[in-house]
PDB file of C-alpha atoms in Angstrom:
ATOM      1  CA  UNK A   8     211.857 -29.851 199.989  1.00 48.00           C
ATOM      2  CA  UNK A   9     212.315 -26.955 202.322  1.00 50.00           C
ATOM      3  CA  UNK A  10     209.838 -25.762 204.792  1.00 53.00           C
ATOM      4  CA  UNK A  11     209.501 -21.928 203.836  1.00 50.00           C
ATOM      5  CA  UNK A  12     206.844 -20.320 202.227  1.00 47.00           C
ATOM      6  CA  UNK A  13     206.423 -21.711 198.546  1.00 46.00           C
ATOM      7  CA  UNK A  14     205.665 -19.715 195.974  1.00 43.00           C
ATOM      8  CA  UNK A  15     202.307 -20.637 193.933  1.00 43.00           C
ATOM      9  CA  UNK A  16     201.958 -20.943 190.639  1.00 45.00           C
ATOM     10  CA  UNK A  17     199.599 -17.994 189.218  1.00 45.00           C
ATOM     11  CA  UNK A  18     197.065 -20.768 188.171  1.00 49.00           C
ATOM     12  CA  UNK A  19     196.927 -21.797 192.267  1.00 52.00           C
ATOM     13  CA  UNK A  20     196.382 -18.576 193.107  1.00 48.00           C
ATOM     14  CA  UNK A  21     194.159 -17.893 195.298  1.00 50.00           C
ATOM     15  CA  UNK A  22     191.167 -15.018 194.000  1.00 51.00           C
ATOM     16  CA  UNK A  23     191.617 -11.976 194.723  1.00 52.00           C
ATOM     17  CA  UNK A  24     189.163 -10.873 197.562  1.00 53.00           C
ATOM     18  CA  UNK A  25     186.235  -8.501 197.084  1.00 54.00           C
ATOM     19  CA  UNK A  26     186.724  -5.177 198.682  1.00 54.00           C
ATOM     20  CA  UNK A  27     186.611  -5.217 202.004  1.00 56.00           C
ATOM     21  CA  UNK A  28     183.277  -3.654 203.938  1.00 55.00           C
ATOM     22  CA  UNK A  29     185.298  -1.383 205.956  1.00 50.00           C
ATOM     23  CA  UNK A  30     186.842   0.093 203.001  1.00 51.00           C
ATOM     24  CA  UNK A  31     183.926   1.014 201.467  1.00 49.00           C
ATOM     25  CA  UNK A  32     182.255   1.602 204.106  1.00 42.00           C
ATOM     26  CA  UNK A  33     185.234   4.171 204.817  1.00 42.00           C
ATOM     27  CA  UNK A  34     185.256   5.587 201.198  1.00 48.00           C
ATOM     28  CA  UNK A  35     181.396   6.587 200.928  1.00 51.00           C
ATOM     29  CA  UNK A  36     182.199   8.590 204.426  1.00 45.00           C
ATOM     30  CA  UNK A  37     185.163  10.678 203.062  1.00 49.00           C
ATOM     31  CA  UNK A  38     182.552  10.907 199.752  1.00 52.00           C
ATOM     32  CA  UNK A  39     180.063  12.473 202.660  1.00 53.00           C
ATOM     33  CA  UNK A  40     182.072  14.284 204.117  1.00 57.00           C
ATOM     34  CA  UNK A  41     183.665  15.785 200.815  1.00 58.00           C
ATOM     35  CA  UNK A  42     180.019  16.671 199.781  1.00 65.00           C
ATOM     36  CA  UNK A  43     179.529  18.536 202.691  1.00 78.00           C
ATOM     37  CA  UNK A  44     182.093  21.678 201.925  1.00 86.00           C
ATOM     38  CA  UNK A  45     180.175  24.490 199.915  1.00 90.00           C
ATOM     39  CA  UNK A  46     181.652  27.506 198.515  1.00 88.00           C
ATOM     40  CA  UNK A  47     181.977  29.053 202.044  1.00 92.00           C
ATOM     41  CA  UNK A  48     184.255  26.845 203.536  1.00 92.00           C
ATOM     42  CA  UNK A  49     187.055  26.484 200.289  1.00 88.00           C
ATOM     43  CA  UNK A  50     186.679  30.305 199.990  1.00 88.00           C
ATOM     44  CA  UNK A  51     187.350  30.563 203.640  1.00 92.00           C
ATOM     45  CA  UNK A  52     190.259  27.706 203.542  1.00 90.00           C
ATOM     46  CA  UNK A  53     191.681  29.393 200.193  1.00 88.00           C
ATOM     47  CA  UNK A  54     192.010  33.092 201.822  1.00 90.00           C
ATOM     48  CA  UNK A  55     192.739  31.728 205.596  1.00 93.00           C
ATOM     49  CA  UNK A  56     196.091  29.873 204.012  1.00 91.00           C
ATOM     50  CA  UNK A  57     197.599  32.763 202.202  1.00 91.00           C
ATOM     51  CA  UNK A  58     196.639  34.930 205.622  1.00 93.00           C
ATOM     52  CA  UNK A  59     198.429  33.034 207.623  1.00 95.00           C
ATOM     53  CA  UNK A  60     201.658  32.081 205.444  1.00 94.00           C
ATOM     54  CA  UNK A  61     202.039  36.322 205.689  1.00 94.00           C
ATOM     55  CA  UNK A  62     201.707  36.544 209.204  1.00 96.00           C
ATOM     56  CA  UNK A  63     204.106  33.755 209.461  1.00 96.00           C
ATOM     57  CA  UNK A  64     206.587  35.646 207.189  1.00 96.00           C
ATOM     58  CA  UNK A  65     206.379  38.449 209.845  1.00 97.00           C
ATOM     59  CA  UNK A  66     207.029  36.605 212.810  1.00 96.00           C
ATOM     60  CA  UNK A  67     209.805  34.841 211.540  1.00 96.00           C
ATOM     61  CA  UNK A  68     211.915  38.039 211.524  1.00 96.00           C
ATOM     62  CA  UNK A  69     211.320  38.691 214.930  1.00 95.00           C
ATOM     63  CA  UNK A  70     214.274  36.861 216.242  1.00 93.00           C
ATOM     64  CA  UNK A  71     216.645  38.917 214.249  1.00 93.00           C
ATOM     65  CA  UNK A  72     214.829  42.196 214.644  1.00 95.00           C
ATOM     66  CA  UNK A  73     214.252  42.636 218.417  1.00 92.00           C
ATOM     67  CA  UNK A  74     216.347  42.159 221.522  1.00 86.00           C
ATOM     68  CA  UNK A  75     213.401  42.824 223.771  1.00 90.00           C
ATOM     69  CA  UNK A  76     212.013  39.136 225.169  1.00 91.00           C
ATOM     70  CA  UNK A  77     208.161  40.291 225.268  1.00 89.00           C
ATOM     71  CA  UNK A  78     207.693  40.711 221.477  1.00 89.00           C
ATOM     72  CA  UNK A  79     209.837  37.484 220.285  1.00 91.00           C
ATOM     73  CA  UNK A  80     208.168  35.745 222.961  1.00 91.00           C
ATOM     74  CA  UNK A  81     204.931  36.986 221.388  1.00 90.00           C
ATOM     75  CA  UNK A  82     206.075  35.749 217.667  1.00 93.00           C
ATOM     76  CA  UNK A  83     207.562  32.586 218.154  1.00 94.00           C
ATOM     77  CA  UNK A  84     203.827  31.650 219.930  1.00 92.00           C
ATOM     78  CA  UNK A  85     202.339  33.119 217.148  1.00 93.00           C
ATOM     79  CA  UNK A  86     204.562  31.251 214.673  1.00 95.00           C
ATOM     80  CA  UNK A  87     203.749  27.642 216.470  1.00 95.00           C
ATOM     81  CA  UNK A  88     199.772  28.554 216.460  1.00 95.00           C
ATOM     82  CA  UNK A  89     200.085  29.552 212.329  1.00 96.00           C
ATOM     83  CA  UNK A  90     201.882  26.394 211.850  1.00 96.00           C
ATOM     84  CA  UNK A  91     199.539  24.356 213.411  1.00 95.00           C
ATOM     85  CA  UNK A  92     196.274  26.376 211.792  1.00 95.00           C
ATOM     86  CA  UNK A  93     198.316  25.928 208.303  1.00 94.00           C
ATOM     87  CA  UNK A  94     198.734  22.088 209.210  1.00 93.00           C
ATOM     88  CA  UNK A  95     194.485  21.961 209.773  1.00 92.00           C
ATOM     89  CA  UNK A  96     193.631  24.495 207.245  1.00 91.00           C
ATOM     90  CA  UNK A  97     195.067  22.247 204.395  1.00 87.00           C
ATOM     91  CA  UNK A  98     193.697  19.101 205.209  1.00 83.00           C
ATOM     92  CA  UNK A  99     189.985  19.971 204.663  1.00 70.00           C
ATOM     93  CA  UNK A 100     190.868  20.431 200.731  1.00 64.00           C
ATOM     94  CA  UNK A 101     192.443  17.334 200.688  1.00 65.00           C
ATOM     95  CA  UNK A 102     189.511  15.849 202.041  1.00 62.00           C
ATOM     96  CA  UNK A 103     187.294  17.572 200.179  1.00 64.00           C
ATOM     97  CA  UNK A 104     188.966  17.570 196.407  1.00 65.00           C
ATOM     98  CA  UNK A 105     189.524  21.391 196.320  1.00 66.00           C
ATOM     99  CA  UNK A 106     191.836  22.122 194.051  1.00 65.00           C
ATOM    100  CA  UNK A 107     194.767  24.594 196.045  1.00 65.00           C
ATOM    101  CA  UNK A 108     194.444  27.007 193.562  1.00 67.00           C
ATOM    102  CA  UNK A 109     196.077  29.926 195.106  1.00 68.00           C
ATOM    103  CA  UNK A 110     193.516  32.300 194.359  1.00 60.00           C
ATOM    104  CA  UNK A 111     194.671  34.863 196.970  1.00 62.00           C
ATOM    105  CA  UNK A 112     198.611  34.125 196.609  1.00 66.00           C
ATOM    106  CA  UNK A 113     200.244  38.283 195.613  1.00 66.00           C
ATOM    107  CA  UNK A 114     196.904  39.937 197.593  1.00 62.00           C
ATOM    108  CA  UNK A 115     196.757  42.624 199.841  1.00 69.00           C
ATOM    109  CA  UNK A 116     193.675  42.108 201.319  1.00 77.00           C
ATOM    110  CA  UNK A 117     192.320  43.373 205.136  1.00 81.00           C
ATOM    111  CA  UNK A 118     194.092  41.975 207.606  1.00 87.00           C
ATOM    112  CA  UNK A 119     197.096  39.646 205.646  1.00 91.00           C
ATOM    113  CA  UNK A 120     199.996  40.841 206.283  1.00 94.00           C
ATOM    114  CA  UNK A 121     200.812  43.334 203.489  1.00 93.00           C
ATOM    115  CA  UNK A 122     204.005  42.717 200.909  1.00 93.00           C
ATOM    116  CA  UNK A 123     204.820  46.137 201.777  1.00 94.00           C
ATOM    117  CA  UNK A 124     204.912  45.195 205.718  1.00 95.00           C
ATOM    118  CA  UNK A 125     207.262  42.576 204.984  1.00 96.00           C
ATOM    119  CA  UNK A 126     209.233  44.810 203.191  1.00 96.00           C
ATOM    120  CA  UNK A 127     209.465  47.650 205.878  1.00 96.00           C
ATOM    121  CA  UNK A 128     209.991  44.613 208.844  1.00 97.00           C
ATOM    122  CA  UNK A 129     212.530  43.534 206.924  1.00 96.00           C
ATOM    123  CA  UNK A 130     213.974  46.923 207.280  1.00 96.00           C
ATOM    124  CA  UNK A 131     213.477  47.909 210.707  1.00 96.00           C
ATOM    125  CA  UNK A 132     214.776  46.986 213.856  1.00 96.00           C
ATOM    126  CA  UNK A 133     213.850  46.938 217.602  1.00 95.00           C
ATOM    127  CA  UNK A 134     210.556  49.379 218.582  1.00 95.00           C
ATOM    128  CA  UNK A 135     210.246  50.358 215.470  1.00 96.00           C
ATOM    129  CA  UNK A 136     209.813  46.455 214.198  1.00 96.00           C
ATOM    130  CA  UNK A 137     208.014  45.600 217.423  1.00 95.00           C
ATOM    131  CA  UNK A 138     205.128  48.291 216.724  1.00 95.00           C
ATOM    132  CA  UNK A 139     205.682  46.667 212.655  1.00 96.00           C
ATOM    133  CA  UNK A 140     205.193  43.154 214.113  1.00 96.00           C
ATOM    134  CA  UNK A 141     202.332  44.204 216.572  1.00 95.00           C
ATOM    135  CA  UNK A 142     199.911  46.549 213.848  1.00 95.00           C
ATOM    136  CA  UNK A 143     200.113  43.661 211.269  1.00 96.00           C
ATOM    137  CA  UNK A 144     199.501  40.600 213.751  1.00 96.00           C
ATOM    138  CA  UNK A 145     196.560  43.082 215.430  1.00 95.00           C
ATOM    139  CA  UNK A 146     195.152  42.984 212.236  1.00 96.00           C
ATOM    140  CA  UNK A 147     195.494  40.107 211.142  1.00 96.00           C
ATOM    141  CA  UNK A 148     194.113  38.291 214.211  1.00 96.00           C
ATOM    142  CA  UNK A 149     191.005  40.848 213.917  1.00 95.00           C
ATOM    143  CA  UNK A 150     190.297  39.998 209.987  1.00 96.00           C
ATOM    144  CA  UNK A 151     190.811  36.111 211.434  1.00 97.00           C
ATOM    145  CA  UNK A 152     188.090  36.627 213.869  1.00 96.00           C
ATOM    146  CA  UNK A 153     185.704  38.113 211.328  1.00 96.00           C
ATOM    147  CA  UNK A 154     186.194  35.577 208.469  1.00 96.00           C
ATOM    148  CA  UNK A 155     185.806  32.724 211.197  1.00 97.00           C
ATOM    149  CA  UNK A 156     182.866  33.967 212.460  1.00 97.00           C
ATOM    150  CA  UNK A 157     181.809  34.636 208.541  1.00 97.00           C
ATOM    151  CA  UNK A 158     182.464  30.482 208.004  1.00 97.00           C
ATOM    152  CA  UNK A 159     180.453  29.726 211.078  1.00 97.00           C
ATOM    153  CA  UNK A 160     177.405  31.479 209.859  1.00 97.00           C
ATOM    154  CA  UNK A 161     177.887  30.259 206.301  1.00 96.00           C
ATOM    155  CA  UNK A 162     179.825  26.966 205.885  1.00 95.00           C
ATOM    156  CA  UNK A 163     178.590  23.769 205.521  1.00 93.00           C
ATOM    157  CA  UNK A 164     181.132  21.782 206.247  1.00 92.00           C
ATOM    158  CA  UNK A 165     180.767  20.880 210.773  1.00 93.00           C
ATOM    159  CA  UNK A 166     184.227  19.681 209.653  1.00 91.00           C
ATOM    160  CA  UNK A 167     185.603  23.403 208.518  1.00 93.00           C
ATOM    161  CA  UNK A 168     182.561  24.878 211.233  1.00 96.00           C
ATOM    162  CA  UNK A 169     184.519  23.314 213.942  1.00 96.00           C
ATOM    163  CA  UNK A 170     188.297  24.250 212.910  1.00 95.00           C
ATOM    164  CA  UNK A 171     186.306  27.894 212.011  1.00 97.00           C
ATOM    165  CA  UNK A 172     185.684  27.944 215.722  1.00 98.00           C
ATOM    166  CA  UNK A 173     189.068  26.529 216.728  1.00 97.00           C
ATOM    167  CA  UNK A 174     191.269  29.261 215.674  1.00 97.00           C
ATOM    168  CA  UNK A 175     188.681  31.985 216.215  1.00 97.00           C
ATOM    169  CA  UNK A 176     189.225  31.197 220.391  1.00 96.00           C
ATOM    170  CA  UNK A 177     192.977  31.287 219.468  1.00 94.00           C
ATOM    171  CA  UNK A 178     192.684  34.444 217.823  1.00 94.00           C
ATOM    172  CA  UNK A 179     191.360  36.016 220.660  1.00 94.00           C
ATOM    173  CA  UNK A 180     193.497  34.969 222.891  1.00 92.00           C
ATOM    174  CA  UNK A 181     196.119  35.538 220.777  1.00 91.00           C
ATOM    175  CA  UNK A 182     195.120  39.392 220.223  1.00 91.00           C
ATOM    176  CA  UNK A 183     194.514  39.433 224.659  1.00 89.00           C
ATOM    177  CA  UNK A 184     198.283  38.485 225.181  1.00 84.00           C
ATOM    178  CA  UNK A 185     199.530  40.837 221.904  1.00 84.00           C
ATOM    179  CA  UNK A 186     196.747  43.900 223.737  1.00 83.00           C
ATOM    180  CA  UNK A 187     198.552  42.993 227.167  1.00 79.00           C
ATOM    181  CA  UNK A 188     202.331  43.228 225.966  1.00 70.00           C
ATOM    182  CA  UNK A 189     202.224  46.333 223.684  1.00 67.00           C
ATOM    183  CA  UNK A 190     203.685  49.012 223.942  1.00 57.00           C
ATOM    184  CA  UNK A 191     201.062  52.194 224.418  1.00 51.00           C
TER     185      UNK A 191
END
């Protein structure tokens, strides 16, 4: 007959294959790996999330609040860094079956950008959103530092250590170039 691929009958079938080595070999390290998060690190991931979804609310009014280059210069690199850090921060849960709970979602907590913040930004335009936008990143790049260094001490998870450490260095340089462009 033809000379394509022919279709077997499911009786010539051939058996299905055992599970490959690398696959298990693949699920028993995510199963490590998973095992390794303690209480530290999904705290930290839970309350880092919310943190940074805030600040990103504030710096995405920048471009409609100031005309001055310096401070929407200063958001839109802050926006691209809390992207990224949201991007990392939720793939540890994933990894390690955390449930994204939301436990922090409404909270006005030290250093997350307050509802009322957002409210007044919303509000306000040129210095007097610029000194808005610079108090609540200040402090929210301090309270990052703090509950980085917090994970560092206290995770378990090299996995969350690591990405604890990452955006620590950012927040510090972060809070340099916001120290070297405000206003006194």
């Amino acid at each position: 007959m033809g000379t394509g691929p022919s279709l077997l009958c499911p009786e010539e079938a051939p058996p299905a294959p055992h599970p490959a080595p690398a696959r298990n070999a693949a699920r028993e390290a995510g199963a490590r790996r998973a095992a390794a998060f303690n209480a530290t690190d999904t705290a930290w991931i839970q309350l880092m999330i919310p943190m940074n979804e805030r600040a990103r609310l504030l710096t995405g009014l920048a471009p409609s609040r100031t005309a001055d280059p310096a401070p929407a210069d200063l958001a839109a690199r802050t926006e691209t860094r809390l992207e990224r850090e949201l991007a990392d921060l939720r793939a540890p849960p994933d990894l390690s079956g955390t449930p994204d709970t939301r436990p922090h979602e409404g909270h006005d907590m030290p250093g997350m950008v307050g509802l009322d913040t957002l409210r007044k930004a919303e509000k306000a335009k040129g210095e007097q959103f610029e000194r808005t936008l610079t108090d609540g990143l200040r402090a929210h790049l301090a309270q990052t530092g703090k509950l980085c260094a917090s994970e560092r001490t206290s995770g378990g998870s090299e996995e969350a250590k690591a990405l604890a450490a990452t955006i620590a260095g950012s927040a510090v340089r972060e809070l340099g170039r916001l120290t070297a462009t405000s206003r006194p």
